[in-house]
Amino acid sequence: MAITSPRVFRSIFIVLSALFGFATLLRLPGNLTPLGDFNSYFDGLSGKQFNWSRFAYTQYATDRSYLCNSLMIFEALQRLGSKADRLLMYPHNFLLSENDVSPEARLLRFARDKYAVKLKPIEVMMKDGGGGKSS
């Protein structure tokens, strides 16, 4: 039987189509229900209410880029209905006062007011040779 015969091409096409179909099915999520049902699953795991107050998503932002990235993460957590607390650690000089109009201060207040983020100012410690920016 020659490799160029229609029967061989048809067999190869069927096998490749079946493999593609199975690969596509394997990539689909097993449960297509809304995320709200997902949270109720965790609430009933042990037959009692899940204590979300013991957990928090924590972000550490040392500059404006990391701060923006943290806000995007907090937005996603809010949109997905996360019940865990949210904490953002940031350099203490980002928010000097409630009247501060710097971009960092505005982003911090936005995170606090819109996404219920708890703000924790910190003192950033730099160590020589620690991978920081060189001058």
PDB file of C-alpha atoms in Angstrom:
ATOM      1  CA  MET A   1       0.000   0.000   0.000  1.00  0.00           C
ATOM      2  CA  ALA A   2       1.512   3.336  -1.072  1.00  0.00           C
ATOM      3  CA  ILE A   3       1.789   6.171   1.432  1.00  0.00           C
ATOM      4  CA  THR A   4       0.064   8.522  -0.991  1.00  0.00           C
ATOM      5  CA  SER A   5      -3.122   6.478  -1.221  1.00  0.00           C
ATOM      6  CA  PRO A   6      -6.411   8.140  -0.160  1.00  0.00           C
ATOM      7  CA  ARG A   7      -6.991   5.467   2.485  1.00  0.00           C
ATOM      8  CA  VAL A   8      -3.715   6.331   4.293  1.00  0.00           C
ATOM      9  CA  PHE A   9      -4.452  10.063   4.150  1.00  0.00           C
ATOM     10  CA  ARG A  10      -7.953   9.462   5.491  1.00  0.00           C
ATOM     11  CA  SER A  11      -6.629   7.327   8.363  1.00  0.00           C
ATOM     12  CA  ILE A  12      -3.998   9.915   9.284  1.00  0.00           C
ATOM     13  CA  PHE A  13      -6.609  12.698   9.151  1.00  0.00           C
ATOM     14  CA  ILE A  14      -8.987  10.769  11.429  1.00  0.00           C
ATOM     15  CA  VAL A  15      -6.248   9.997  13.972  1.00  0.00           C
ATOM     16  CA  LEU A  16      -4.981  13.599  14.036  1.00  0.00           C
ATOM     17  CA  SER A  17      -8.535  14.965  14.329  1.00  0.00           C
ATOM     18  CA  ALA A  18      -9.268  12.622  17.235  1.00  0.00           C
ATOM     19  CA  LEU A  19      -6.052  13.646  19.024  1.00  0.00           C
ATOM     20  CA  PHE A  20      -6.854  17.322  18.520  1.00  0.00           C
ATOM     21  CA  GLY A  21     -10.381  16.779  19.864  1.00  0.00           C
ATOM     22  CA  PHE A  22      -9.136  14.952  22.959  1.00  0.00           C
ATOM     23  CA  ALA A  23      -6.486  17.616  23.611  1.00  0.00           C
ATOM     24  CA  THR A  24      -9.158  20.317  23.368  1.00  0.00           C
ATOM     25  CA  LEU A  25     -11.450  18.470  25.781  1.00  0.00           C
ATOM     26  CA  LEU A  26      -8.634  18.020  28.293  1.00  0.00           C
ATOM     27  CA  ARG A  27      -7.970  21.769  28.324  1.00  0.00           C
ATOM     28  CA  LEU A  28     -11.581  22.662  29.164  1.00  0.00           C
ATOM     29  CA  PRO A  29     -12.302  23.332  32.835  1.00  0.00           C
ATOM     30  CA  GLY A  30     -14.095  20.479  34.530  1.00  0.00           C
ATOM     31  CA  ASN A  31     -16.607  22.728  36.238  1.00  0.00           C
ATOM     32  CA  LEU A  32     -18.123  25.596  34.278  1.00  0.00           C
ATOM     33  CA  THR A  33     -20.228  26.959  37.137  1.00  0.00           C
ATOM     34  CA  PRO A  34     -19.852  30.581  38.324  1.00  0.00           C
ATOM     35  CA  LEU A  35     -17.203  31.317  40.939  1.00  0.00           C
ATOM     36  CA  GLY A  36     -19.866  32.031  43.550  1.00  0.00           C
ATOM     37  CA  ASP A  37     -20.548  28.299  43.756  1.00  0.00           C
ATOM     38  CA  PHE A  38     -16.808  27.748  44.182  1.00  0.00           C
ATOM     39  CA  ASN A  39     -16.772  29.821  47.393  1.00  0.00           C
ATOM     40  CA  SER A  40     -19.766  27.927  48.774  1.00  0.00           C
ATOM     41  CA  TYR A  41     -17.835  24.709  48.152  1.00  0.00           C
ATOM     42  CA  PHE A  42     -15.096  25.864  50.546  1.00  0.00           C
ATOM     43  CA  ASP A  43     -17.663  27.043  53.083  1.00  0.00           C
ATOM     44  CA  GLY A  44     -19.039  23.527  53.374  1.00  0.00           C
ATOM     45  CA  LEU A  45     -15.838  21.490  53.125  1.00  0.00           C
ATOM     46  CA  SER A  46     -15.765  20.343  56.731  1.00  0.00           C
ATOM     47  CA  GLY A  47     -19.447  20.773  57.468  1.00  0.00           C
ATOM     48  CA  LYS A  48     -18.865  24.101  59.216  1.00  0.00           C
ATOM     49  CA  GLN A  49     -18.258  27.661  58.089  1.00  0.00           C
ATOM     50  CA  PHE A  50     -14.774  28.416  56.791  1.00  0.00           C
ATOM     51  CA  ASN A  51     -13.014  31.099  58.878  1.00  0.00           C
ATOM     52  CA  TRP A  52     -11.776  33.542  56.228  1.00  0.00           C
ATOM     53  CA  SER A  53     -10.543  36.015  58.872  1.00  0.00           C
ATOM     54  CA  ARG A  54      -7.480  33.817  59.350  1.00  0.00           C
ATOM     55  CA  PHE A  55      -6.292  34.452  55.781  1.00  0.00           C
ATOM     56  CA  ALA A  56      -5.113  37.480  53.815  1.00  0.00           C
ATOM     57  CA  TYR A  57      -3.662  38.229  50.427  1.00  0.00           C
ATOM     58  CA  THR A  58      -0.482  40.222  51.016  1.00  0.00           C
ATOM     59  CA  GLN A  59       1.341  42.413  48.525  1.00  0.00           C
ATOM     60  CA  TYR A  60       4.702  44.126  48.976  1.00  0.00           C
ATOM     61  CA  ALA A  61       5.146  47.208  46.787  1.00  0.00           C
ATOM     62  CA  THR A  62       8.517  48.948  46.818  1.00  0.00           C
ATOM     63  CA  ASP A  63       7.957  51.246  43.831  1.00  0.00           C
ATOM     64  CA  ARG A  64       5.178  52.605  41.619  1.00  0.00           C
ATOM     65  CA  SER A  65       5.313  49.653  39.189  1.00  0.00           C
ATOM     66  CA  TYR A  66       4.807  47.099  41.965  1.00  0.00           C
ATOM     67  CA  LEU A  67       2.082  49.291  43.429  1.00  0.00           C
ATOM     68  CA  CYS A  68       0.187  49.308  40.113  1.00  0.00           C
ATOM     69  CA  ASN A  69       0.600  45.543  39.827  1.00  0.00           C
ATOM     70  CA  SER A  70      -0.737  45.112  43.363  1.00  0.00           C
ATOM     71  CA  LEU A  71      -3.811  47.173  42.501  1.00  0.00           C
ATOM     72  CA  MET A  72      -4.511  44.935  39.515  1.00  0.00           C
ATOM     73  CA  ILE A  73      -4.288  41.882  41.768  1.00  0.00           C
ATOM     74  CA  PHE A  74      -6.608  43.443  44.355  1.00  0.00           C
ATOM     75  CA  GLU A  75      -9.076  44.342  41.585  1.00  0.00           C
ATOM     76  CA  ALA A  76      -9.135  40.712  40.444  1.00  0.00           C
ATOM     77  CA  LEU A  77      -9.662  39.492  44.011  1.00  0.00           C
ATOM     78  CA  GLN A  78     -12.562  41.943  44.419  1.00  0.00           C
ATOM     79  CA  ARG A  79     -14.093  40.938  41.072  1.00  0.00           C
ATOM     80  CA  LEU A  80     -13.842  37.231  41.913  1.00  0.00           C
ATOM     81  CA  GLY A  81     -15.461  37.728  45.311  1.00  0.00           C
ATOM     82  CA  SER A  82     -12.524  36.748  47.505  1.00  0.00           C
ATOM     83  CA  LYS A  83     -13.458  36.685  51.181  1.00  0.00           C
ATOM     84  CA  ALA A  84      -9.903  36.815  52.540  1.00  0.00           C
ATOM     85  CA  ASP A  85      -8.500  40.113  53.814  1.00  0.00           C
ATOM     86  CA  ARG A  86      -6.156  42.181  51.663  1.00  0.00           C
ATOM     87  CA  LEU A  87      -2.961  43.756  52.969  1.00  0.00           C
ATOM     88  CA  LEU A  88      -0.542  46.050  51.159  1.00  0.00           C
ATOM     89  CA  MET A  89       2.894  46.800  52.616  1.00  0.00           C
ATOM     90  CA  TYR A  90       4.461  49.920  51.118  1.00  0.00           C
ATOM     91  CA  PRO A  91       7.345  52.324  51.862  1.00  0.00           C
ATOM     92  CA  HIS A  92       6.283  54.812  54.527  1.00  0.00           C
ATOM     93  CA  ASN A  93       7.183  57.780  52.288  1.00  0.00           C
ATOM     94  CA  PHE A  94       4.504  56.840  49.697  1.00  0.00           C
ATOM     95  CA  LEU A  95       1.704  58.315  51.817  1.00  0.00           C
ATOM     96  CA  LEU A  96       2.898  61.228  53.919  1.00  0.00           C
ATOM     97  CA  SER A  97      -0.549  62.595  54.754  1.00  0.00           C
ATOM     98  CA  GLU A  98      -4.174  62.241  53.754  1.00  0.00           C
ATOM     99  CA  ASN A  99      -3.738  65.392  51.629  1.00  0.00           C
ATOM    100  CA  ASP A 100      -0.743  63.986  49.733  1.00  0.00           C
ATOM    101  CA  VAL A 101      -1.420  64.223  45.978  1.00  0.00           C
ATOM    102  CA  SER A 102       1.511  62.153  44.708  1.00  0.00           C
ATOM    103  CA  PRO A 103       0.626  59.306  42.308  1.00  0.00           C
ATOM    104  CA  GLU A 104       1.649  56.735  44.923  1.00  0.00           C
ATOM    105  CA  ALA A 105      -0.548  58.317  47.602  1.00  0.00           C
ATOM    106  CA  ARG A 106      -3.526  58.436  45.234  1.00  0.00           C
ATOM    107  CA  LEU A 107      -3.059  54.758  44.327  1.00  0.00           C
ATOM    108  CA  LEU A 108      -2.809  53.782  47.994  1.00  0.00           C
ATOM    109  CA  ARG A 109      -6.014  55.638  48.893  1.00  0.00           C
ATOM    110  CA  PHE A 110      -7.728  54.083  45.865  1.00  0.00           C
ATOM    111  CA  ALA A 111      -6.716  50.580  47.023  1.00  0.00           C
ATOM    112  CA  ARG A 112      -7.955  51.312  50.543  1.00  0.00           C
ATOM    113  CA  ASP A 113     -11.275  52.849  49.508  1.00  0.00           C
ATOM    114  CA  LYS A 114     -12.209  50.756  46.463  1.00  0.00           C
ATOM    115  CA  TYR A 115     -10.810  47.292  47.322  1.00  0.00           C
ATOM    116  CA  ALA A 116     -10.861  47.365  51.157  1.00  0.00           C
ATOM    117  CA  VAL A 117      -7.085  46.962  51.328  1.00  0.00           C
ATOM    118  CA  LYS A 118      -5.434  47.377  54.720  1.00  0.00           C
ATOM    119  CA  LEU A 119      -2.395  49.620  54.320  1.00  0.00           C
ATOM    120  CA  LYS A 120       0.782  48.933  56.283  1.00  0.00           C
ATOM    121  CA  PRO A 121       3.649  51.425  55.933  1.00  0.00           C
ATOM    122  CA  ILE A 122       7.090  49.861  56.296  1.00  0.00           C
ATOM    123  CA  GLU A 123      10.721  50.921  56.377  1.00  0.00           C
ATOM    124  CA  VAL A 124      12.407  49.453  53.291  1.00  0.00           C
ATOM    125  CA  MET A 125      15.772  47.991  54.197  1.00  0.00           C
ATOM    126  CA  MET A 126      18.465  47.769  51.528  1.00  0.00           C
ATOM    127  CA  LYS A 127      21.414  45.423  51.853  1.00  0.00           C
ATOM    128  CA  ASP A 128      24.599  45.853  49.794  1.00  0.00           C
ATOM    129  CA  GLY A 129      24.731  43.305  46.991  1.00  0.00           C
ATOM    130  CA  GLY A 130      21.076  42.450  47.485  1.00  0.00           C
ATOM    131  CA  GLY A 131      20.105  42.895  43.859  1.00  0.00           C
ATOM    132  CA  GLY A 132      18.995  46.495  44.188  1.00  0.00           C
ATOM    133  CA  LYS A 133      19.422  49.070  41.443  1.00  0.00           C
ATOM    134  CA  SER A 134      23.000  50.195  40.972  1.00  0.00           C
ATOM    135  CA  SER A 135      23.894  53.813  40.346  1.00  0.00           C
TER     136      SER A 135
END
